[in-house]
Short mmCIF file of C-alpha atoms in Angstrom, two decimals:
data_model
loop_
_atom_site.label_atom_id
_atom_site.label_comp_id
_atom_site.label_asym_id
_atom_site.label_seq_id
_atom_site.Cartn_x
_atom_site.Cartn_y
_atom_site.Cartn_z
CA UNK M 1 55.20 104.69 124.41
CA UNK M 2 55.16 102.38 121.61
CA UNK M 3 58.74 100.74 120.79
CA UNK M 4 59.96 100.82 117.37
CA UNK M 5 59.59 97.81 115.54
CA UNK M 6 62.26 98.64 112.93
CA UNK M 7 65.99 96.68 113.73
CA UNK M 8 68.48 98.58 115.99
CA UNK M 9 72.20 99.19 114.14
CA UNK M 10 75.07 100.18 115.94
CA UNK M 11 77.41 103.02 113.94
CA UNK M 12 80.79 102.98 114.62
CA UNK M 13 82.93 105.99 113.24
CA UNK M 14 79.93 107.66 112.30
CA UNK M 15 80.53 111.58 111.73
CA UNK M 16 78.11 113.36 110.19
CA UNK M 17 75.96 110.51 109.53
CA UNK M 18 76.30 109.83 106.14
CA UNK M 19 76.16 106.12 106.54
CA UNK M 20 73.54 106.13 109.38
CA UNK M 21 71.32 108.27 106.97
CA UNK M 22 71.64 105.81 104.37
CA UNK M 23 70.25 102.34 107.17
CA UNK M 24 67.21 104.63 107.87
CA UNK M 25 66.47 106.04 104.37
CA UNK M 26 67.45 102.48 102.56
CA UNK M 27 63.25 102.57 101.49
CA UNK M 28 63.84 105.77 99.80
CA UNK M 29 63.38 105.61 95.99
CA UNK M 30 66.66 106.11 94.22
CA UNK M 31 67.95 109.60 93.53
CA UNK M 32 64.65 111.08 95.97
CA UNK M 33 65.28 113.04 98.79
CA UNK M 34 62.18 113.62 100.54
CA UNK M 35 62.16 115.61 103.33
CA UNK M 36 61.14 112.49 105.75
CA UNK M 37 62.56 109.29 105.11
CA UNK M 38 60.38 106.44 104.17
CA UNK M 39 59.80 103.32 106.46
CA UNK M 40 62.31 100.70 106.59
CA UNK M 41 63.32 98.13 108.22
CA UNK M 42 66.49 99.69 110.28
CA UNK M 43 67.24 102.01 112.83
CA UNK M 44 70.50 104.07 113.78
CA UNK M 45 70.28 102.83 117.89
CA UNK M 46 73.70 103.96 119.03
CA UNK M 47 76.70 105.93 116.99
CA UNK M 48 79.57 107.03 118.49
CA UNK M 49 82.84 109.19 117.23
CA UNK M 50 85.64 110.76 118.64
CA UNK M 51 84.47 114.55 117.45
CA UNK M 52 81.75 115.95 119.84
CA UNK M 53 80.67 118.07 116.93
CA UNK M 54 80.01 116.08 114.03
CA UNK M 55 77.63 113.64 116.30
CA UNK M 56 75.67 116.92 116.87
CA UNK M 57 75.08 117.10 113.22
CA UNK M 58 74.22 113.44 113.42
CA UNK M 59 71.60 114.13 116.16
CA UNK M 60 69.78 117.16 114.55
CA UNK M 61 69.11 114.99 111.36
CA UNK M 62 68.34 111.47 113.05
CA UNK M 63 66.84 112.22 116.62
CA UNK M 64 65.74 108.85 117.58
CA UNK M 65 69.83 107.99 117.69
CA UNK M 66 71.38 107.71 120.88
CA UNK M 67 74.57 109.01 121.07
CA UNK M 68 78.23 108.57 122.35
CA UNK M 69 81.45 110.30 121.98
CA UNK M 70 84.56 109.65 122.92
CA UNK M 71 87.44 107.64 121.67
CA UNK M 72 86.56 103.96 120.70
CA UNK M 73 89.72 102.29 121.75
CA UNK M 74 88.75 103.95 125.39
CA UNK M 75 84.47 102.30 124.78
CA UNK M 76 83.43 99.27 125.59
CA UNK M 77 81.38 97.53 123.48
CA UNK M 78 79.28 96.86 126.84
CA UNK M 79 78.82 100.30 127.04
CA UNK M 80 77.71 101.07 123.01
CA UNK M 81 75.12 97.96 124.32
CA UNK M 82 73.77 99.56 126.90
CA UNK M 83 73.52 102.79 125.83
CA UNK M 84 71.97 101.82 122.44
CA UNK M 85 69.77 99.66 124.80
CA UNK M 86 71.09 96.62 122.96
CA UNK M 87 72.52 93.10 124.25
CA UNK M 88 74.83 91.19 122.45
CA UNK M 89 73.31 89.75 118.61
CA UNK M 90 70.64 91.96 118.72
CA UNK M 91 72.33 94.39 116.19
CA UNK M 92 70.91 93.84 112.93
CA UNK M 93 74.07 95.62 111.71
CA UNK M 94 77.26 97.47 112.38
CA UNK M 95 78.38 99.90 110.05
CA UNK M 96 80.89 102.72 110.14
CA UNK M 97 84.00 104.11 108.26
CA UNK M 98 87.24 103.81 110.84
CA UNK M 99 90.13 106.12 109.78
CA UNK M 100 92.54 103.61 108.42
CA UNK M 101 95.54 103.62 110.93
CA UNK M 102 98.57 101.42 111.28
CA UNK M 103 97.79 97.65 112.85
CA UNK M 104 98.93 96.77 116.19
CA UNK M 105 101.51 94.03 116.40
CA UNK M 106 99.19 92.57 118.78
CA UNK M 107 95.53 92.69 116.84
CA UNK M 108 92.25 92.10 119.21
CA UNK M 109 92.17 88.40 116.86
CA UNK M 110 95.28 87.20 117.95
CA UNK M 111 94.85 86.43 121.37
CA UNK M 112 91.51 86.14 123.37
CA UNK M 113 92.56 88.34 126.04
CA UNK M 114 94.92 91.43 126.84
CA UNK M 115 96.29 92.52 129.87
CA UNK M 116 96.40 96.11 128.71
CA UNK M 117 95.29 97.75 125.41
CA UNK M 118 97.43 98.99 123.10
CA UNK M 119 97.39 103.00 122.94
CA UNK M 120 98.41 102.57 118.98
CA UNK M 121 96.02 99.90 118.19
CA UNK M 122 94.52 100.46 114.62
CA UNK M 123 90.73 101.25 114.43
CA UNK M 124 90.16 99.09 112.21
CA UNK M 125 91.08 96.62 114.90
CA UNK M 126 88.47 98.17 117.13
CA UNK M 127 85.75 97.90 114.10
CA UNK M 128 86.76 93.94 114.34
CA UNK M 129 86.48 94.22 118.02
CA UNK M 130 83.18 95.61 118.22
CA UNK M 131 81.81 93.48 115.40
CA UNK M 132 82.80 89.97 117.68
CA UNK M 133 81.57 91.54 120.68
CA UNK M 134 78.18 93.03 119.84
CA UNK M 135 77.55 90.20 117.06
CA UNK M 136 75.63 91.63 114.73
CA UNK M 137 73.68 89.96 112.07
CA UNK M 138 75.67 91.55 109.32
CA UNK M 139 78.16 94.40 109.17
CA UNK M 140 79.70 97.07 106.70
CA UNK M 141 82.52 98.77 106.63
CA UNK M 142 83.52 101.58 104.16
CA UNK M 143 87.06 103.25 103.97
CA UNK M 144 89.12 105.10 101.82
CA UNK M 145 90.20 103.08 98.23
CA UNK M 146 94.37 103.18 99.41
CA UNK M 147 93.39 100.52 102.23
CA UNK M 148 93.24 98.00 98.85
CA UNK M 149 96.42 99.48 97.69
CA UNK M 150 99.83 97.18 97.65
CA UNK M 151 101.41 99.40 100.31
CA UNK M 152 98.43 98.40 102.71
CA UNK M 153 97.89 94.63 101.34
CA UNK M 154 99.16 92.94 104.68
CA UNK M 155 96.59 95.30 106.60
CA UNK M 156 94.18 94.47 104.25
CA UNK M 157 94.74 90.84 104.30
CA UNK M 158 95.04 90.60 108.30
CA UNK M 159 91.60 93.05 108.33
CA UNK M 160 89.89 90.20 106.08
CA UNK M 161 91.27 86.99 107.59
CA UNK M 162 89.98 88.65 111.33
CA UNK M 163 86.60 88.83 109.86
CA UNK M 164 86.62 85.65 108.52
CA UNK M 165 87.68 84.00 111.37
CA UNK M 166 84.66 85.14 113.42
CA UNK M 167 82.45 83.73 110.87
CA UNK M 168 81.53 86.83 108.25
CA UNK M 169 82.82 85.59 104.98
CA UNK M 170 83.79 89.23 104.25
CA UNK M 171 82.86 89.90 100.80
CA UNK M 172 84.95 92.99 99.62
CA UNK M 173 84.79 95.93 96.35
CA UNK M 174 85.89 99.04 95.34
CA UNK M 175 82.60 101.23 94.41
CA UNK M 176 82.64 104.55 92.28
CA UNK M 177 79.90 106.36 93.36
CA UNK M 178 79.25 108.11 90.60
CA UNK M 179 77.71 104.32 88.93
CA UNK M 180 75.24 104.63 91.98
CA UNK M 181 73.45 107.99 90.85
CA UNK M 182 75.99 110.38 93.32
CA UNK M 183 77.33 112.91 90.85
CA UNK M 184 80.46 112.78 92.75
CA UNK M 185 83.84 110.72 90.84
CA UNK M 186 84.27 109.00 94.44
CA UNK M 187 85.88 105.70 95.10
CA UNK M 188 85.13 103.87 98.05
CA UNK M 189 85.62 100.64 99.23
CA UNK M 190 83.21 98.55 101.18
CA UNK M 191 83.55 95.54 103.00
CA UNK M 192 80.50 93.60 103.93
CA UNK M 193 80.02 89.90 106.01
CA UNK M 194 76.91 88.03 107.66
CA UNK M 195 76.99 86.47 110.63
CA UNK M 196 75.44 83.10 109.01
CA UNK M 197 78.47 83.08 106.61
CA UNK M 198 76.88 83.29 103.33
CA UNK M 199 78.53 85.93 100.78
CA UNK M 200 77.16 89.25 100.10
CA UNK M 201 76.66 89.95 96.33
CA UNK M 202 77.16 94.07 96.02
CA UNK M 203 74.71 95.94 93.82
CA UNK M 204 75.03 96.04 90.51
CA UNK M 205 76.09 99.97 88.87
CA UNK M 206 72.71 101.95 87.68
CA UNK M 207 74.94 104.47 86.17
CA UNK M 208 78.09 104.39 83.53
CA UNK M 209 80.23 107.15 82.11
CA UNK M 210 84.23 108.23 82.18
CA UNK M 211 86.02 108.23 85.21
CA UNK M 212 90.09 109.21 85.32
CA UNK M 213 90.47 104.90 85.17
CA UNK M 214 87.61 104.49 82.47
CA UNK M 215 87.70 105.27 79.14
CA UNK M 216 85.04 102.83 77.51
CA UNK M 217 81.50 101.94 79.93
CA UNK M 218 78.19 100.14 79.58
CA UNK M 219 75.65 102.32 77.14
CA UNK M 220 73.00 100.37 78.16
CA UNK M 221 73.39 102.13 81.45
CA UNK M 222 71.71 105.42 83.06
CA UNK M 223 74.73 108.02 82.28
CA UNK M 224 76.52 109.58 85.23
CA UNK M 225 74.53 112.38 86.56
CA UNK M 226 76.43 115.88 86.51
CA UNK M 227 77.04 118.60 88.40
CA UNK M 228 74.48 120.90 86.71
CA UNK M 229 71.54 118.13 87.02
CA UNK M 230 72.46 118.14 90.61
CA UNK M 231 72.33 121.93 91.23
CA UNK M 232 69.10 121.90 89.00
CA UNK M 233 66.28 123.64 90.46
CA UNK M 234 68.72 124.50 93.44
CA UNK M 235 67.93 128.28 95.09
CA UNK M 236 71.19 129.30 96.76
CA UNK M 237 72.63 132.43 98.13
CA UNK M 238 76.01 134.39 99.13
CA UNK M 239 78.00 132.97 101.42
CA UNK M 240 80.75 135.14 103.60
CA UNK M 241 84.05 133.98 102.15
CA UNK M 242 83.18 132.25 99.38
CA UNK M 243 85.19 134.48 96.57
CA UNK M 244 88.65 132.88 95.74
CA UNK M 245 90.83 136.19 96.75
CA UNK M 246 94.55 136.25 97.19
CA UNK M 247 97.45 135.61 95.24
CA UNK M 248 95.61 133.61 93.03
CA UNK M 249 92.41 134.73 92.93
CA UNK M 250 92.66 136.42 89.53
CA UNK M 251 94.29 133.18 87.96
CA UNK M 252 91.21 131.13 89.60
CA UNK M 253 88.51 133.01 87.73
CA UNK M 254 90.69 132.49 84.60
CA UNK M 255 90.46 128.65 84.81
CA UNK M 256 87.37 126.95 82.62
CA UNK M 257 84.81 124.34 84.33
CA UNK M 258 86.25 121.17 83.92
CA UNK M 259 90.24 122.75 84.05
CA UNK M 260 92.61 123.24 86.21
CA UNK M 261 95.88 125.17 87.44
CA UNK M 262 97.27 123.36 83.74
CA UNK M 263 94.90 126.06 82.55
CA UNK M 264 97.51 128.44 83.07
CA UNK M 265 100.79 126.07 81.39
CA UNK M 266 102.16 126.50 78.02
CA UNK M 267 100.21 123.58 76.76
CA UNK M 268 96.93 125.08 77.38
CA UNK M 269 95.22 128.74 76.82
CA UNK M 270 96.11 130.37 79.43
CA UNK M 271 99.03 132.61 81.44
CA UNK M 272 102.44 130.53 81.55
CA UNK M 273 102.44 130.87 85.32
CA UNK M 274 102.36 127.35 86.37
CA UNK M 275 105.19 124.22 85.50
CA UNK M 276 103.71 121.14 84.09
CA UNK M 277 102.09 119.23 87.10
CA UNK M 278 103.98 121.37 89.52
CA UNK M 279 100.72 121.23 91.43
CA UNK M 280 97.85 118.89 92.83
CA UNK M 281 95.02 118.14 90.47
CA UNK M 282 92.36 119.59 92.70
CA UNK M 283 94.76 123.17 92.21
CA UNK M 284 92.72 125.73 91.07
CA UNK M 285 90.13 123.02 89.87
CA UNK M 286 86.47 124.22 88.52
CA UNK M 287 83.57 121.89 88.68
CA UNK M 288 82.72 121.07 84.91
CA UNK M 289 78.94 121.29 84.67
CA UNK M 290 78.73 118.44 82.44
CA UNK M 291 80.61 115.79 84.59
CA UNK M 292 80.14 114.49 87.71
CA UNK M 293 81.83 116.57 90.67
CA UNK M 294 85.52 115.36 91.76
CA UNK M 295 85.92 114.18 94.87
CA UNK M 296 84.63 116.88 97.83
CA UNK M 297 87.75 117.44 99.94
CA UNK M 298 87.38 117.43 104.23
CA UNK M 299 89.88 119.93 104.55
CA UNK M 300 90.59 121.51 101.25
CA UNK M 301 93.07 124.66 101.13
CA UNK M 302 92.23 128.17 99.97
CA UNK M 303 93.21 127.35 96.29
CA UNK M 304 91.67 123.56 96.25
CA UNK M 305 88.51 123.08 94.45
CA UNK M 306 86.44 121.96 92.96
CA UNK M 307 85.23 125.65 92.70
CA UNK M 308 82.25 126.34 90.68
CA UNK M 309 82.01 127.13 87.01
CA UNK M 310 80.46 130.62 87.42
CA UNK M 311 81.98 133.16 88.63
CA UNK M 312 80.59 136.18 90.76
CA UNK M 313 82.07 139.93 90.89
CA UNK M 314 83.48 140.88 94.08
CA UNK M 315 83.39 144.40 96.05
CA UNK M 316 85.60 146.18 93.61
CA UNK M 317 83.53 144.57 90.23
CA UNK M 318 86.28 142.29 89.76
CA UNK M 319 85.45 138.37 88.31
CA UNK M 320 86.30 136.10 91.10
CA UNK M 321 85.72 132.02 91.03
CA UNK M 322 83.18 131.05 93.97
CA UNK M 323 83.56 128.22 96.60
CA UNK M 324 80.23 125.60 96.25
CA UNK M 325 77.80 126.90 98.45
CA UNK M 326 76.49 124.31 101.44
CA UNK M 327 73.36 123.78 99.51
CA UNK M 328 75.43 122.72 96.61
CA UNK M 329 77.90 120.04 98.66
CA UNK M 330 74.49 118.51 99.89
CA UNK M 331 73.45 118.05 96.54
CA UNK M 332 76.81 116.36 95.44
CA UNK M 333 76.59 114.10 98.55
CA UNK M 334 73.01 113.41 97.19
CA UNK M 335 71.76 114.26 100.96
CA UNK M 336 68.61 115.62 101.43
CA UNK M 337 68.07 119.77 101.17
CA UNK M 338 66.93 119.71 104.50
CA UNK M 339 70.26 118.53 105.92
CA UNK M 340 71.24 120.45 108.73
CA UNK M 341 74.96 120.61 109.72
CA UNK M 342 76.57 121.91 112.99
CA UNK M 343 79.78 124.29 113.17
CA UNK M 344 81.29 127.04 111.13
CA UNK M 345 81.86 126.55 107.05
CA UNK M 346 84.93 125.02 107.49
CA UNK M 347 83.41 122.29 110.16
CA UNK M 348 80.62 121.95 107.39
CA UNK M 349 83.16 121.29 104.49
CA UNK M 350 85.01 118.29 106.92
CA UNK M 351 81.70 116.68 107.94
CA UNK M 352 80.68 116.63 104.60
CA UNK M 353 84.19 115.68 102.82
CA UNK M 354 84.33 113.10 105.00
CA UNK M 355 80.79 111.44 104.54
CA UNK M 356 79.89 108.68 102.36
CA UNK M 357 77.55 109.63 99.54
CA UNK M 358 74.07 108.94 100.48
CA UNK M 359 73.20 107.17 97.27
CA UNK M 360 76.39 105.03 97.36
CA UNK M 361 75.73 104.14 101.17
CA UNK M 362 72.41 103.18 100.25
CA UNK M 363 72.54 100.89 97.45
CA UNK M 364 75.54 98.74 99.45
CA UNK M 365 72.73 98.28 102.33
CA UNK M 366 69.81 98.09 99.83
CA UNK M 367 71.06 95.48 98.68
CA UNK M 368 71.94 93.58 101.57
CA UNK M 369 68.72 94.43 102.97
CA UNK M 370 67.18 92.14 100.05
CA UNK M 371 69.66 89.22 100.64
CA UNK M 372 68.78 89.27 104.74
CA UNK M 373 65.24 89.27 103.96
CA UNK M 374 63.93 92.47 105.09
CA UNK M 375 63.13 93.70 101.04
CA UNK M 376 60.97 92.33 99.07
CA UNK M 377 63.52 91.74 95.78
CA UNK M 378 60.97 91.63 93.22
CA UNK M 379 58.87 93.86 94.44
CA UNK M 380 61.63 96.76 94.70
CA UNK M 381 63.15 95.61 91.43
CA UNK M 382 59.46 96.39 90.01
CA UNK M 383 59.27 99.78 91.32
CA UNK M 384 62.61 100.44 91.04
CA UNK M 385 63.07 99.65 87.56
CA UNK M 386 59.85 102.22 86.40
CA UNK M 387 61.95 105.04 88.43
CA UNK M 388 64.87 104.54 86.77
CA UNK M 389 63.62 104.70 83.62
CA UNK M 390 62.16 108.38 84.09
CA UNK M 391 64.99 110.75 83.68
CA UNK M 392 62.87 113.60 85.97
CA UNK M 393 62.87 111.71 88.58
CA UNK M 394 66.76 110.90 88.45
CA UNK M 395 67.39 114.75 88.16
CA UNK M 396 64.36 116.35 90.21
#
């Protein structure tokens, strides 16, 4: 059998496979999803994460992965190697998303050796641990916005100064990914080194529009894509539990696309049956077809949205809002519609929640695909400036 020329990656962390999508479809067009990815230069040749289930999911959609769960703090990187068929600095990349969990006192970086591992050690210490193991040519790293906040900022600082110190120049930014074509309001920050040292420039936004922080943007700029261009075109059907029953269920289908549980406040039209935030934003929230989604929850409850803006009749004729449909969440994730996902609705709504946005994933390793050498800048810019400017295509 022919090997495959393309560059082996390891994925750490990797769930679903949002991120692994996004090494092997970085050639896709922007805002495309073709059944089959294009050819580019990388491949996913080993991910590995702690639920069984989600690396299922991973497998249906990227075959030619080898994969490994089980706990990372319990893997060797010797074994990721050899099961990805890898020795150490033949990675091209590593990429994954670790949970963000407490440091260790006693981080991987500050001494060359343990006796024993720490059973608390943070994953984000295992990330580092991998990354000057396996030696990669470049990595990135993705986790939630809070790991910039103040509360985390020695974390943050000790995360950075372990990267530098093996010779990454990390190169760090929050990213919405909404300015990257994903109609999703999503923050995410990625961090992103090379094992040569020199910095990574992150892509510049295609897109621009209002965000909770932004009340002004760039014109000049594609406008964020919404919820209805996203759904456009999009055949869908029931799904069992969808209807928003219960307690609130009558309130639910009360609430406008684009409100929420403040619907139903004194300030607003509605019943006075809530205080003023009393509740969670995402309360009773309905996807405004005009906007951008908010951000997909993992493990929303029965009253968290965003719900959709229609709403259906349920056995007894009654109005009732509707949970987004799996077809739908794909669409918001800007994954392809041939996506297939492992598990019950619930397992669906987690793999997916906790994803990164195919669009957003991509332009981060786009982009660094150009500065390694593997993309041919002004060629892509070329080709990628005609797509952009044709509004079907951004929307098809």
């Amino acid at each position: 059998m022919e090997s495959d020329p393309r560059l082996p990656v390891i994925s750490l962390f990797s769930g679903a496979g949002g991120l692994d999508l996004a090494v092997e479809r970085v050639a896709d067009p922007p805002l495309l999803r073709p059944d089959e990815a294009s050819r580019g230069p990388f491949r996913v040749a080993i991910a590995t994460d702690y639920e069984p289930q989600a690396l299922d999911t991973l497998a249906l959609n990227l075959p030619g992965a080898s994969t490994l769960p089980g706990d990372i703090r319990e893997t060797p990187t010797s074994e990721l190697l050899s099961v990805g068929g890898l020795s150490q600095g033949d990675a091209a990349l590593v990429v994954g998303g670790p949970p963000c969990t407490p440091f260790s006192k006693s981080g991987f970086w500050l001494a060359e050796k343990r006796e024993s591992r720490d059973p608390n050690a943070s994953l984000l210490e295992e990330y580092v641990r991998v990354v000057a193991q396996a030696r990669p040519e470049a990595f990135v790293l993705e986790n939630v916005q809070a790991l910039t906040y103040k509360t985390h900022e020695a974390h943050f600082r000790q995360l950075l100064q372990a990267l530098a110190e093996l010779g990454y120049n990390p190169q760090w930014k929050t990213l919405l990914a909404a300015d990257f074509g994903v109609p999703q309001l999503r923050k995410r920050v990625f961090i992103v080194g090379r094992r040569d040292g020199k910095a990574f420039r992150f892509p510049e936004p295609t897109h621009a529009g209002p965000s909770e922080t932004t009340r002004t943007w760039d014109m000049s700029k594609l406008p964020h894509v919404t919820a209805a261009q996203a759904f456009d075109g999009l055949a869908t059907s029931a799904e069992a539990g969808e209807l928003v029953e219960g307690k609130y269920g009558e309130l639910a289908a009360e609430v406008p696309g684009g409100q929420n549980y403040l619907w139903h406040t004194p300030r607003y039209g509605g019943r006075d049956a809530f205080e003023w935030r009393s509740r969670y934003w995402t309360f009773l929230l309905r996807l405004a077809p005009d906007k951008p989604s908010s951000t997909l929850q993992a493990q929303p409850g029965p009253y968290v949205g965003p719900f959709h803006w229609e709403n259906v009749r349920n056995s007894d004729g009654d109005l009732r809002a509707r949970r987004l449909r799996v077809p739908e969440l794909l669409r918001l994730m800007t994954f392809p519609d041939n996506f297939r996902l492992m598990g019950t609705r619930a397992d669906i709504q987690r793999q997916l929640g906790n994803a990164v946005p195919l669009e957003l994933g991509k332009a981060v390793l786009h982009a660094l695909s150009i500065q390694l050498g593997y993309v041919d800048a002004e060629t892509e810019a070329d080709d990628q400036l005609v797509r952009l400017s044709n509004d079907s295509v951004l929307i098809s």
